[in-house]
Coordinates of C-alpha atoms in Angstrom, one line a residue:
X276 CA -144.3 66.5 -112.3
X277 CA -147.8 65.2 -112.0
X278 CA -147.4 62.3 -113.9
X279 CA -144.3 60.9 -111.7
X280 CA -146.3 61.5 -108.2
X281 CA -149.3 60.1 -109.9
X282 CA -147.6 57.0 -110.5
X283 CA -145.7 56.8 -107.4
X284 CA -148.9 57.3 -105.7
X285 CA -150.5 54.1 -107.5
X286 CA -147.1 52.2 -105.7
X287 CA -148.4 53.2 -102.2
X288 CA -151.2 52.1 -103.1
X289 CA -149.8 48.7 -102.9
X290 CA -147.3 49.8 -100.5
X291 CA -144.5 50.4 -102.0
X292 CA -144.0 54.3 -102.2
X293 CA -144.3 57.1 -99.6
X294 CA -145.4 59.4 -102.1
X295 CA -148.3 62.0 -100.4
X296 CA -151.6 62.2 -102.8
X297 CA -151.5 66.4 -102.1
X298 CA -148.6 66.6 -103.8
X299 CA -149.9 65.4 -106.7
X300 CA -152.9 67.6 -106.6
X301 CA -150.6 70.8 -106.5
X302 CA -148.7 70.0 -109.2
X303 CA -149.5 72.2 -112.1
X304 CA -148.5 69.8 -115.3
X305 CA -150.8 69.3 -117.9
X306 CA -149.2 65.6 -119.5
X307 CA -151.0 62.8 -117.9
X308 CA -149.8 59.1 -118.0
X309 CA -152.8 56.6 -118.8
X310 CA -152.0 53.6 -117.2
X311 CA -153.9 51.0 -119.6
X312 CA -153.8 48.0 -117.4
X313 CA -153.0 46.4 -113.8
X314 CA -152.7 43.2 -114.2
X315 CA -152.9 40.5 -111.4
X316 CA -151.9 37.1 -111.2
X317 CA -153.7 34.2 -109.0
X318 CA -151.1 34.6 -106.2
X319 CA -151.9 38.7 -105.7
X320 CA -149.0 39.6 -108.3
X321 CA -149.0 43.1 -109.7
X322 CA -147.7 44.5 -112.9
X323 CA -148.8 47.7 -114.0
X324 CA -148.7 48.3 -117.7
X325 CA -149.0 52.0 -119.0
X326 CA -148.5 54.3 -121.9
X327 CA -145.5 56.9 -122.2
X328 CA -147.5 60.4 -123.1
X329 CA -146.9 61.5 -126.4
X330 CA -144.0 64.0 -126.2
X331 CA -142.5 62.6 -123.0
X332 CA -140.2 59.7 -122.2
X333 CA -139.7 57.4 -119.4
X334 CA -137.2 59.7 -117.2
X335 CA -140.2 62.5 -117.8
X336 CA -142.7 59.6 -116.2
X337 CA -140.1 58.5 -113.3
X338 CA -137.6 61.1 -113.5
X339 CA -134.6 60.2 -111.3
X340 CA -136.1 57.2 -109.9
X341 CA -134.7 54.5 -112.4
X342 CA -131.1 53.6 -113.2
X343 CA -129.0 54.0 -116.4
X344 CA -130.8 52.2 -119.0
X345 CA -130.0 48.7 -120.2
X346 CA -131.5 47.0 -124.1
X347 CA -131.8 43.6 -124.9
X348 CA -133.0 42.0 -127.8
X349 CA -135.5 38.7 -127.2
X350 CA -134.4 36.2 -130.2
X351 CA -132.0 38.2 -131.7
X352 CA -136.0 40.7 -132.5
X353 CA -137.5 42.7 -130.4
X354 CA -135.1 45.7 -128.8
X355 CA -136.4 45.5 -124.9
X356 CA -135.6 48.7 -122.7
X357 CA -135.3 48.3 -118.9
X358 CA -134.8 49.8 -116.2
X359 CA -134.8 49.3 -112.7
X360 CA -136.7 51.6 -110.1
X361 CA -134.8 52.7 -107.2
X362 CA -138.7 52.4 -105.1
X363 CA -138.6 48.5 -106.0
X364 CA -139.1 46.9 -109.4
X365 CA -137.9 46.6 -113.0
X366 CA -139.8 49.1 -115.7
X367 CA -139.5 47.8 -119.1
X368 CA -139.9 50.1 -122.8
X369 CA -140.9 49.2 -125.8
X370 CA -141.7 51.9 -127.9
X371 CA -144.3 54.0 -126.5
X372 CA -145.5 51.3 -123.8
X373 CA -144.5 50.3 -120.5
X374 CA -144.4 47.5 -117.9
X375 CA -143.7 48.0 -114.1
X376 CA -143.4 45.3 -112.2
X377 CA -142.8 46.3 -108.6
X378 CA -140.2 43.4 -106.9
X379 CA -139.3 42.3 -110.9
X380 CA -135.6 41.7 -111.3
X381 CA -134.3 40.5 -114.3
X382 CA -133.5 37.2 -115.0
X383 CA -134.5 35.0 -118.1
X384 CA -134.5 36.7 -121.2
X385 CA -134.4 34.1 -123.7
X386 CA -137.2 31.3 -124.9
X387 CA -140.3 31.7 -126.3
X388 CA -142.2 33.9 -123.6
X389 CA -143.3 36.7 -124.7
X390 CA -140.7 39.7 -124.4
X391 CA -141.6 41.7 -121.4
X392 CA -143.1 38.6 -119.3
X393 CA -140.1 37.2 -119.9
X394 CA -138.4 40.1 -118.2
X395 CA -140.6 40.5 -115.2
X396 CA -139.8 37.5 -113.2
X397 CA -139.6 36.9 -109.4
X398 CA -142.6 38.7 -108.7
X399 CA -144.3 37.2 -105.0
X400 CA -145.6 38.1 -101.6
X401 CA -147.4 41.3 -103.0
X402 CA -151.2 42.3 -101.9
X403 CA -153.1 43.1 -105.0
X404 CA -154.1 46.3 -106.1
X405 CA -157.6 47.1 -104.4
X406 CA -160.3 48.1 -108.0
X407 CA -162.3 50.0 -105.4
X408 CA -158.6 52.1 -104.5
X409 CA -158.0 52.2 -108.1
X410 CA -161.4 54.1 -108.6
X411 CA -160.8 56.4 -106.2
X412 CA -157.3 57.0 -107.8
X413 CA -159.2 57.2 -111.4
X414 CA -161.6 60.2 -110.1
X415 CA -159.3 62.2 -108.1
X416 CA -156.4 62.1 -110.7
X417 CA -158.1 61.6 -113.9
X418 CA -156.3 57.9 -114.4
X419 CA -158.1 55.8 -116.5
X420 CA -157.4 51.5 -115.0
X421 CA -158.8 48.7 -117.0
X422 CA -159.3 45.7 -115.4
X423 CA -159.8 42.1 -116.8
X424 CA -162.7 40.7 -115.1
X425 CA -164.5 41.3 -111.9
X426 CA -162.3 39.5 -109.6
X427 CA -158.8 41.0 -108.8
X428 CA -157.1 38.2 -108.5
X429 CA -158.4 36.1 -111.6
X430 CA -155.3 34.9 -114.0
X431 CA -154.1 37.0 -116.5
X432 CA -152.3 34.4 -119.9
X433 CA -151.8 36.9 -122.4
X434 CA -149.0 39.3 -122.6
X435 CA -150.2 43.2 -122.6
X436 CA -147.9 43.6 -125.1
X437 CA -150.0 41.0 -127.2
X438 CA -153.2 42.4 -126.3
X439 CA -152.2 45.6 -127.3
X440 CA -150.1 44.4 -130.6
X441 CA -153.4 45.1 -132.8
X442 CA -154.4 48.6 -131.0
X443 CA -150.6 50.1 -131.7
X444 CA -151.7 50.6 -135.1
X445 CA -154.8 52.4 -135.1
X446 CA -153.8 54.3 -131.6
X447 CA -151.0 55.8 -133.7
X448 CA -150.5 59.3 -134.2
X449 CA -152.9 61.4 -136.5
X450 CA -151.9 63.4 -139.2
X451 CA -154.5 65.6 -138.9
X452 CA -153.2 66.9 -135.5
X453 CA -149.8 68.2 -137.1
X454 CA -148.6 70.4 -139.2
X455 CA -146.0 68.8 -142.3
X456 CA -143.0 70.5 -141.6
X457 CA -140.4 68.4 -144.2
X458 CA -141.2 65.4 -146.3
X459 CA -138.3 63.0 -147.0
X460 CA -139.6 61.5 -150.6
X461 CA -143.0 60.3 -151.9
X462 CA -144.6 57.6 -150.5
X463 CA -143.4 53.9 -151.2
X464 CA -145.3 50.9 -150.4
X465 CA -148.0 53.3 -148.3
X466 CA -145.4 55.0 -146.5
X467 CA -143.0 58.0 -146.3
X468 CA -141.0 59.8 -143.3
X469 CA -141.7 63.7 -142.7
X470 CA -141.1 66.2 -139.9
X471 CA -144.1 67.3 -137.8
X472 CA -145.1 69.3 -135.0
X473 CA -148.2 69.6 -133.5
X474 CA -151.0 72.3 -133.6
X475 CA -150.0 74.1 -130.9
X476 CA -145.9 73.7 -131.6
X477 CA -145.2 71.7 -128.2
X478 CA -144.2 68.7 -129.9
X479 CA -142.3 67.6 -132.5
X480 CA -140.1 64.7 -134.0
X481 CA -139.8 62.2 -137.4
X482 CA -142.5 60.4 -137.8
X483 CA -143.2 57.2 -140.7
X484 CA -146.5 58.5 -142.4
X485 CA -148.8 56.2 -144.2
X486 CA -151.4 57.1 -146.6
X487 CA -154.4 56.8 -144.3
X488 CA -152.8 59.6 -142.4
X489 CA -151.5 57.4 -139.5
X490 CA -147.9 58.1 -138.2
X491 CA -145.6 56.5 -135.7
X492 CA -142.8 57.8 -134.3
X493 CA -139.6 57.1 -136.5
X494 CA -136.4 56.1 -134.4
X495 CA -133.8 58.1 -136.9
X496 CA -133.9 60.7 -139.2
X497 CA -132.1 59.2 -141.9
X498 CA -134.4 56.5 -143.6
X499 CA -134.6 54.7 -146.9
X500 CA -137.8 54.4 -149.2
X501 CA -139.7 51.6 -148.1
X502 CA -140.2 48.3 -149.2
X503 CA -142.5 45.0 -148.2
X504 CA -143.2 47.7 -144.9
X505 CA -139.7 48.5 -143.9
X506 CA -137.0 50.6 -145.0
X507 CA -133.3 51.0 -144.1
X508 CA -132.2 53.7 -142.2
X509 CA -129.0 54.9 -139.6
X510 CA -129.2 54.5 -136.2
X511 CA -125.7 55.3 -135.0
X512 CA -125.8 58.8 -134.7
X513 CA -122.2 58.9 -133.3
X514 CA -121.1 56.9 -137.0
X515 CA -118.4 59.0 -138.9
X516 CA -120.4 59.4 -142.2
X517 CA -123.7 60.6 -141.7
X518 CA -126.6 58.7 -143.6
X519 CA -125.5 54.9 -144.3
X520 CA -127.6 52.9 -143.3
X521 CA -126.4 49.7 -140.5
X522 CA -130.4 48.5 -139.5
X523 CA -133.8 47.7 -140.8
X524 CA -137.1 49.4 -139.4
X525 CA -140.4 48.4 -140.1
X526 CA -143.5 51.2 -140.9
X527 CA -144.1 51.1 -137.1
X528 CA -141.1 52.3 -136.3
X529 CA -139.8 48.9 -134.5
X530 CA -136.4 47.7 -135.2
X531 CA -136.2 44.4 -137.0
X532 CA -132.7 43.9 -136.8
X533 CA -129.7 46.1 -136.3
X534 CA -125.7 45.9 -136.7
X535 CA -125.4 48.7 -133.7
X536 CA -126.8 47.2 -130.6
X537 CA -125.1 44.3 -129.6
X538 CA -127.3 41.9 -128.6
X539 CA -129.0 41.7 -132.4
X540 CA -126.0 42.5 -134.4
X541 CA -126.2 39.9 -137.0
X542 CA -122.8 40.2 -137.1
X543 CA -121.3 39.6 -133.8
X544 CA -123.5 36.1 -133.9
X545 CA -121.7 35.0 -137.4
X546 CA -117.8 36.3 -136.3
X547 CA -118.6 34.7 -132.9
X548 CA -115.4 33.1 -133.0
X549 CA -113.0 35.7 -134.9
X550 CA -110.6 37.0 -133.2
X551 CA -111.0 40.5 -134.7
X552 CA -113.7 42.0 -136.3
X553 CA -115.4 45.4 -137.7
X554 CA -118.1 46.4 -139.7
X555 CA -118.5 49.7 -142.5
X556 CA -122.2 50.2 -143.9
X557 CA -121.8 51.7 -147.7
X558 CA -125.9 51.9 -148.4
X559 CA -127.0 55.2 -148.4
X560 CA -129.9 56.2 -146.9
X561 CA -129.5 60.2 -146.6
X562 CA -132.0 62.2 -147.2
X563 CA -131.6 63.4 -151.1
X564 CA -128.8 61.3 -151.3
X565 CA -130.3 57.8 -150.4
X566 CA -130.1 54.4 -152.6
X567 CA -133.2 52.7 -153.8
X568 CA -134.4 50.5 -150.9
X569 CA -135.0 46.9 -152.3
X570 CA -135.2 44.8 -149.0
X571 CA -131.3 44.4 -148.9
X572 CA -128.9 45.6 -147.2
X573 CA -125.5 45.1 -147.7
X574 CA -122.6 45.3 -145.0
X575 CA -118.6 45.0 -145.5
X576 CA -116.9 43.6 -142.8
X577 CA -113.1 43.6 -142.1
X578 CA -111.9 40.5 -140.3
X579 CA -108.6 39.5 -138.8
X580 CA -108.1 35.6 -137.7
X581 CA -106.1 32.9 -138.5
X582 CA -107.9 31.1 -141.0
X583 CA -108.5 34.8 -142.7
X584 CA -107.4 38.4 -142.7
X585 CA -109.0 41.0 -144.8
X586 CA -112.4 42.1 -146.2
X587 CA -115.8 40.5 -146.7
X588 CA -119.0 41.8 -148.0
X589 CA -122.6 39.7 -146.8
X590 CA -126.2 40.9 -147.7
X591 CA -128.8 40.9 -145.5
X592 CA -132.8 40.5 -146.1
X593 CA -135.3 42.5 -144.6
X594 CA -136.1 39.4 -142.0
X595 CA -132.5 39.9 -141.0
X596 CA -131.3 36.7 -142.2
X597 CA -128.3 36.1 -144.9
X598 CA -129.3 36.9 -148.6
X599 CA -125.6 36.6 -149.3
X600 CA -123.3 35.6 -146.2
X601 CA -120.2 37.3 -146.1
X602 CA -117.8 36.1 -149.0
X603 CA -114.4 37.4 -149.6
X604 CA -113.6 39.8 -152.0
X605 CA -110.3 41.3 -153.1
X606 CA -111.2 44.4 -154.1
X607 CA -113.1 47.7 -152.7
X608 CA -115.7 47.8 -156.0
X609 CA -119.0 48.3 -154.4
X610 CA -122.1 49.5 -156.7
X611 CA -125.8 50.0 -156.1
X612 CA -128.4 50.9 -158.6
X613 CA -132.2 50.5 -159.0
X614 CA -131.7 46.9 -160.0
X615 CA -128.9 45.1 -158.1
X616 CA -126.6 45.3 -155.5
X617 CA -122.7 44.9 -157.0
X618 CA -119.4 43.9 -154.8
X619 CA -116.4 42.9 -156.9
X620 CA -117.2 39.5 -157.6
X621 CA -121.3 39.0 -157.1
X622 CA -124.3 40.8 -157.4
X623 CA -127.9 40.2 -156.2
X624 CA -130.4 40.9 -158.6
X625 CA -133.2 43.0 -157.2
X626 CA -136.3 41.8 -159.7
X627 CA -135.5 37.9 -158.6
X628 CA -133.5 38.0 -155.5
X629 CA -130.7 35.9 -157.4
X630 CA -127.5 36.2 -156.9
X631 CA -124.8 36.4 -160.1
X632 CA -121.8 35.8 -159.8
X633 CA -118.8 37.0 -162.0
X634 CA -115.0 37.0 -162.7
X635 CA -113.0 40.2 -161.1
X636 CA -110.7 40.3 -164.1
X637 CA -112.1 41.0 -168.2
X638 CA -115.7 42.1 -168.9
X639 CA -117.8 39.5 -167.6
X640 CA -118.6 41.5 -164.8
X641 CA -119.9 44.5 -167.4
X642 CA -121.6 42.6 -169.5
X643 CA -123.9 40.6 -166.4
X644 CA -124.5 44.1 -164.7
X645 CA -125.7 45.6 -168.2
X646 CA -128.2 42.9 -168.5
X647 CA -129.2 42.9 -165.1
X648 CA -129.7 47.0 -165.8
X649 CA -131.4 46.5 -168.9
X650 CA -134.1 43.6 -168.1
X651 CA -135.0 46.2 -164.9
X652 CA -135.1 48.6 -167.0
X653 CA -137.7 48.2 -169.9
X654 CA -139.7 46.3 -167.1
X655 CA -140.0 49.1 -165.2
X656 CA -140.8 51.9 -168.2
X657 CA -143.3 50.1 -170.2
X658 CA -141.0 48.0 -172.8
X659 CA -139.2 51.2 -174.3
X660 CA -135.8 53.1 -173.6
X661 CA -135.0 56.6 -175.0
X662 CA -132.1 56.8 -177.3
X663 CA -130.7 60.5 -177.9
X664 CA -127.8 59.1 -180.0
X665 CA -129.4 56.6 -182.7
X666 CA -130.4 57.1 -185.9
X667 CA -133.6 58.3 -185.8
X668 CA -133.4 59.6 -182.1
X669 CA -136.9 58.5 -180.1
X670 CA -137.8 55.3 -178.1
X671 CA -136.6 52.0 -179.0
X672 CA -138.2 48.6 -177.6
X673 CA -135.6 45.7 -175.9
X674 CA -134.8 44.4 -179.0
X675 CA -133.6 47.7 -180.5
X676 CA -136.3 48.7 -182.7
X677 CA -137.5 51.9 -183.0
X678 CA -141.1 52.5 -181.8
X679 CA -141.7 56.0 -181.5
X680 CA -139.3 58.1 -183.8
X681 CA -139.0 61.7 -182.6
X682 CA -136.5 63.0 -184.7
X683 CA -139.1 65.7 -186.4
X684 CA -138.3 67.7 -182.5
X685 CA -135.8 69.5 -181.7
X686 CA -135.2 66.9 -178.6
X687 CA -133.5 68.1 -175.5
X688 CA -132.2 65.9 -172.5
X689 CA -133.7 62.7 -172.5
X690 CA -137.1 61.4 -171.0
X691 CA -138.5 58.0 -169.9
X692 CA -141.9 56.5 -169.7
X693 CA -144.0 55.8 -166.5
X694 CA -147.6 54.3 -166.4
X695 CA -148.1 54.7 -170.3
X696 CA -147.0 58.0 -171.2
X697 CA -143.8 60.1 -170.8
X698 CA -142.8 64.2 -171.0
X699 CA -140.7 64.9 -173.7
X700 CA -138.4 67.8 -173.5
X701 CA -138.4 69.9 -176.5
X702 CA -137.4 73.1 -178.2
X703 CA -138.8 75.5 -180.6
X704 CA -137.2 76.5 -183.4
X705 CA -136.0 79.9 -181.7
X706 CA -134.5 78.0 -178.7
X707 CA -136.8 78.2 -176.2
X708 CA -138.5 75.5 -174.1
X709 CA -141.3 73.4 -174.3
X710 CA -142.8 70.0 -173.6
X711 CA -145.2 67.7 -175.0
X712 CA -146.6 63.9 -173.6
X713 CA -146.7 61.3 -175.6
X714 CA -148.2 57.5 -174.9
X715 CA -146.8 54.3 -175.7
X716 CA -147.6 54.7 -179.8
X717 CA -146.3 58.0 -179.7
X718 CA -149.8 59.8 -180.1
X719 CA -149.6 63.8 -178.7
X720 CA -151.9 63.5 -175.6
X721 CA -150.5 67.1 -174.5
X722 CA -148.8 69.8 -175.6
X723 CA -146.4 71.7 -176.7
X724 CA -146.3 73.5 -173.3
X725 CA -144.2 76.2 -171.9
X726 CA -141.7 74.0 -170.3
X727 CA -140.4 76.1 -167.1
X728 CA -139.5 73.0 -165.3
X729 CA -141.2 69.2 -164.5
X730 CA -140.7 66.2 -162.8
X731 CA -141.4 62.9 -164.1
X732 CA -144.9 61.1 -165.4
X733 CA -146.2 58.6 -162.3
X734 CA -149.2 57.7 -162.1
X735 CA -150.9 60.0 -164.6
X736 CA -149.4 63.5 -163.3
X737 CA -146.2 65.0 -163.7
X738 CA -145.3 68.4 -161.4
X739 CA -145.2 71.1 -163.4
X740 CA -143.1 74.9 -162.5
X741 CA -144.8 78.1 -163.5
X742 CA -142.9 80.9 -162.4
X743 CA -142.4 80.9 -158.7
X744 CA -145.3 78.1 -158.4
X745 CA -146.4 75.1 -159.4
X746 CA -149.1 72.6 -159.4
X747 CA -149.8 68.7 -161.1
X748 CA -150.9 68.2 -164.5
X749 CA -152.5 65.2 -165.8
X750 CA -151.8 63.0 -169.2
X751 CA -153.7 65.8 -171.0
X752 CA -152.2 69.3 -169.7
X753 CA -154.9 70.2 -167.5
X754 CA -153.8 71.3 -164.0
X755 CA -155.2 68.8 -161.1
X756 CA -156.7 70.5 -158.7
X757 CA -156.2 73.9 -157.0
X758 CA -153.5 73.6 -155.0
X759 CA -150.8 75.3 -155.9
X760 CA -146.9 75.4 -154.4
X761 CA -142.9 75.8 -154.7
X762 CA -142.4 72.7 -154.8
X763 CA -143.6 69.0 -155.1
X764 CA -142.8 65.4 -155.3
X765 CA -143.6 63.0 -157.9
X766 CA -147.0 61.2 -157.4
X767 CA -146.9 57.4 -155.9
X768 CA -149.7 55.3 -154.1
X769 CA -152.1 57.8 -155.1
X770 CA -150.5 60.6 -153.5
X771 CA -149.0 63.7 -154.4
X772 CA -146.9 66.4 -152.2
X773 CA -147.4 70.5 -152.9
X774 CA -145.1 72.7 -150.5
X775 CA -147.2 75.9 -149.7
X776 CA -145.8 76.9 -146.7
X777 CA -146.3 73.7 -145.2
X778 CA -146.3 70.3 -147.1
X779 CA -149.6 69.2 -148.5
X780 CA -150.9 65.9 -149.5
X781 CA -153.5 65.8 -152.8
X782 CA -154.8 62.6 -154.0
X783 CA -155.7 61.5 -158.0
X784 CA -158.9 64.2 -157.4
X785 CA -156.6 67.2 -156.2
X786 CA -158.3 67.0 -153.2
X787 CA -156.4 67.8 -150.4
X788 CA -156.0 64.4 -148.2
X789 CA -153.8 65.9 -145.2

């Protein structure tokens, strides 16, 4: 592959490979690694710092010439690939970039040096890389070297990794260059998680999508909604039940913290001294089947020691820190909603992060939940609940008044209100279905409609099925935009998704955004 005898030529170059340079200018590939950096230190040291390819991985830049791969985490944070070349050197991953440091062994990985530095230690007696040889390598190969100063042997302080920390971002993938193949939900908190492949079908993976069109390669399938910029998702694959989440991700894709590799797991630092211990996640985060995401996490650990044998149940932030630390509980009643998280004796309370607790035994328990549901839930729908079963049936505010009586319609299923208005399911008088949408005094902005099928009011626009398509309507019935599709999710951030063959992105205009 050109890219390995590329590479391997830069390490004769400082004299360290025997790789020939005509190899490399038979080789047919067309991927290209762009080494972003050599950096050198005052005493001639060399670390090379370069970018994996898009669609490749590190055994497709230096194929069988590093060992079995190793991961550490630096403070219990950052997940740190490396591995060492078989040439000379230590090669460290994170993400999509790439330090090789040719005599690097390593050594320290703890302190507050930044992660790869820290890594790359017991680097001496090299010659410097030559910028005139590095010129010659950048016209005959097509490599692209950056070099910090004129001198090539001047001090380099910062970490690449740092320098590059702000670039990562807006160097992400472009939607514009793929094609939507699946989208996981609407977007939350600017982001979402779809399939894509690229134009020409050569590459394709899950990537997190934000609503500027940026992406970044996602490191499972199965991930949450997100929240404050990160979202649960599952990244043991080999797990018996697929889609419960064990680690937190933020929207680039990095892992905050995670109960599968060993060196984070939050767990394995709290039962450090247990004699036994084991771990079962319970928050869903399958696709169609996933909990509501609130920055919480909660884990149910089974421990055996002599103090205490049996189960406990902790929540964790999305920092990766306690919320709850694991407290014993007697019973297997777990419950997540919308608003809290509920074991058998506690609960934390999504709107204020507080954490109720409650007898196991009468209805105490009930009767907390209830409130907790209730408070969440006029919040969240504009002060009013539907009630099908009172007397008159309509919308009633948290105190139980009526506010909207709808018992002139022939009312069918139940409805909620979003952003000021809601779709009310009703019938005519011969059975068949319609809808109207009301606002919050109950005044008729649209309607009655042919009701074929909807999904709910967010944001101004509901998705509305007419025959075998369908398309948006606003507050007022008018279709937004032109777009039509099969399919659609709700509207959030501004955003709405139309399935015509691929998935398609509108905004509050129906123009299409991606």
């Amino acid at each position: 592959m050109k890219v390995l005898k590329v590479f391997l030529c830069l390490l004769l170059s400082i004299g360290l490979s025997a790789c020939s340079r005509s190899e490399a200018v038979n080789s047919t590939s067309t991927n290209s690694s762009t080494l972003s950096g050599v950096y050198l230190t005052k005493n001639g040291d060399v670390t090379v710092y370069f970018e994996i390819p898009h669609g490749m991985d590190i055994e497709d830049v230096l194929g069988q010439h590093t060992s079995k791969e190793h991961k550490i985490s630096i403070n219990g944070e950052k997940i740190i690939e490396w591995r060492t070349v078989q040439s000379g050197g230590t090669v460290c991953i994170s993400g999509d970039r790439a330090l090789y440091a040719p005599t690097a062994t390593v050594s320290n990985v703890s302190g507050s040096t930044p992660p790869s530095w820290a890594l790359l230690t017991g680097i001496e007696d090299l010659e410097p890389l030559d910028p005139a040889d590095a010129e010659k390598l950048a016209e005959e190969y097509g490599i692209q070297l950056y070099f910090n100063g004129e001198d090539s042997s001047q001090l380099i302080t910062d970490s690449p990794i740092d320098q590059k920390e702000s670039e990562s971002v807006s160097s992400a993938y472009e939607v514009k260059d793929y094609y939507i193949n699946d989208v996981s939900n609407s977007f939350s908190d600017g982001y979402t998680v779809v399939e894509a492949s690229n134009l020409d079908n050569s590459e394709s993976g899950t990537y997190i999508l934000s609503t500027d069109g940026k992406m970044a390669k996602a490191p499972a399938y199965h991930i949450s909604n997100f929240y404050n910029d990160t979202a649960a998702t599952q990244l043991d694959v080999s797990a018996q039940f697929s889609g419960y989440a064990d680690s937190i991700i933020n929207a680039k894709g990095e892992i905050v913290w995670s109960m599968v590799d060993e060196e984070s797991s939050i767990g394995k630092k709290y039962f450090s001294n247990v004699d036994s211990w084991s771990w079962h996640p319970f928050f869903r985060c399958k696709r169609n089947e996933m909990d509501l995401y609130q920055g919480y996490l909660p884990i149910e650990f089974t421990v055996d020691s002599f103090d205490y044998s049996g189960n406990l149940v902790g929540i964790i932030d999305s920092s990766g820190k306690w919320a709850v630390e694991p407290t014993k509980v007697t019973s297997g009643w777990n419950s997540i909603t919308d608003s809290y998280i509920a074991v058998a004796n506690f609960a934390i309370d999504y709107s204020t992060g507080d954490v109720i607790t409650f007898e196991e035994s009468g209805n105490e328990r009930e009767i907390k939940l209830e409130e907790i549901e209730n408070k969440a839930y006029f919040k969240k729908h504009d002060g009013l609940k539907f009630d099908y079963f009172a007397e008159p049936q309509g919308f009633y505010d948290e105190q139980g008044n009526c506010v909207i009586d709808l018992s002139n319609y022939n009312l069918e299923l139940e409805s909620e209100f979003n952003d000021g208005f809601a779709v009310v399911n009703i019938q005519n008088e011969n059975g068949s279905d319609y809808l109207i949408v009301i606002d919050t005094k109950g005044n008729v902005s649209a309607g009655p409609l042919k009701n074929e099928g909807h999904g709910q009011m967010s944001e101004g626009f509901f998705w509305s099925e007419n025959g075998e398509s369908g398309y948006f309507m606003d507050v007022y019935g008018n279709q937004l935009g032109n777009q039509t599709g099969s399919d659609g999710f709700d509207f959030s951030d501004s955003r709405g998704w139309i399935y015509d063959q691929e998935w398609i992105c509108i905004d509050e205009t129906g123009k299409r955004v991606f």
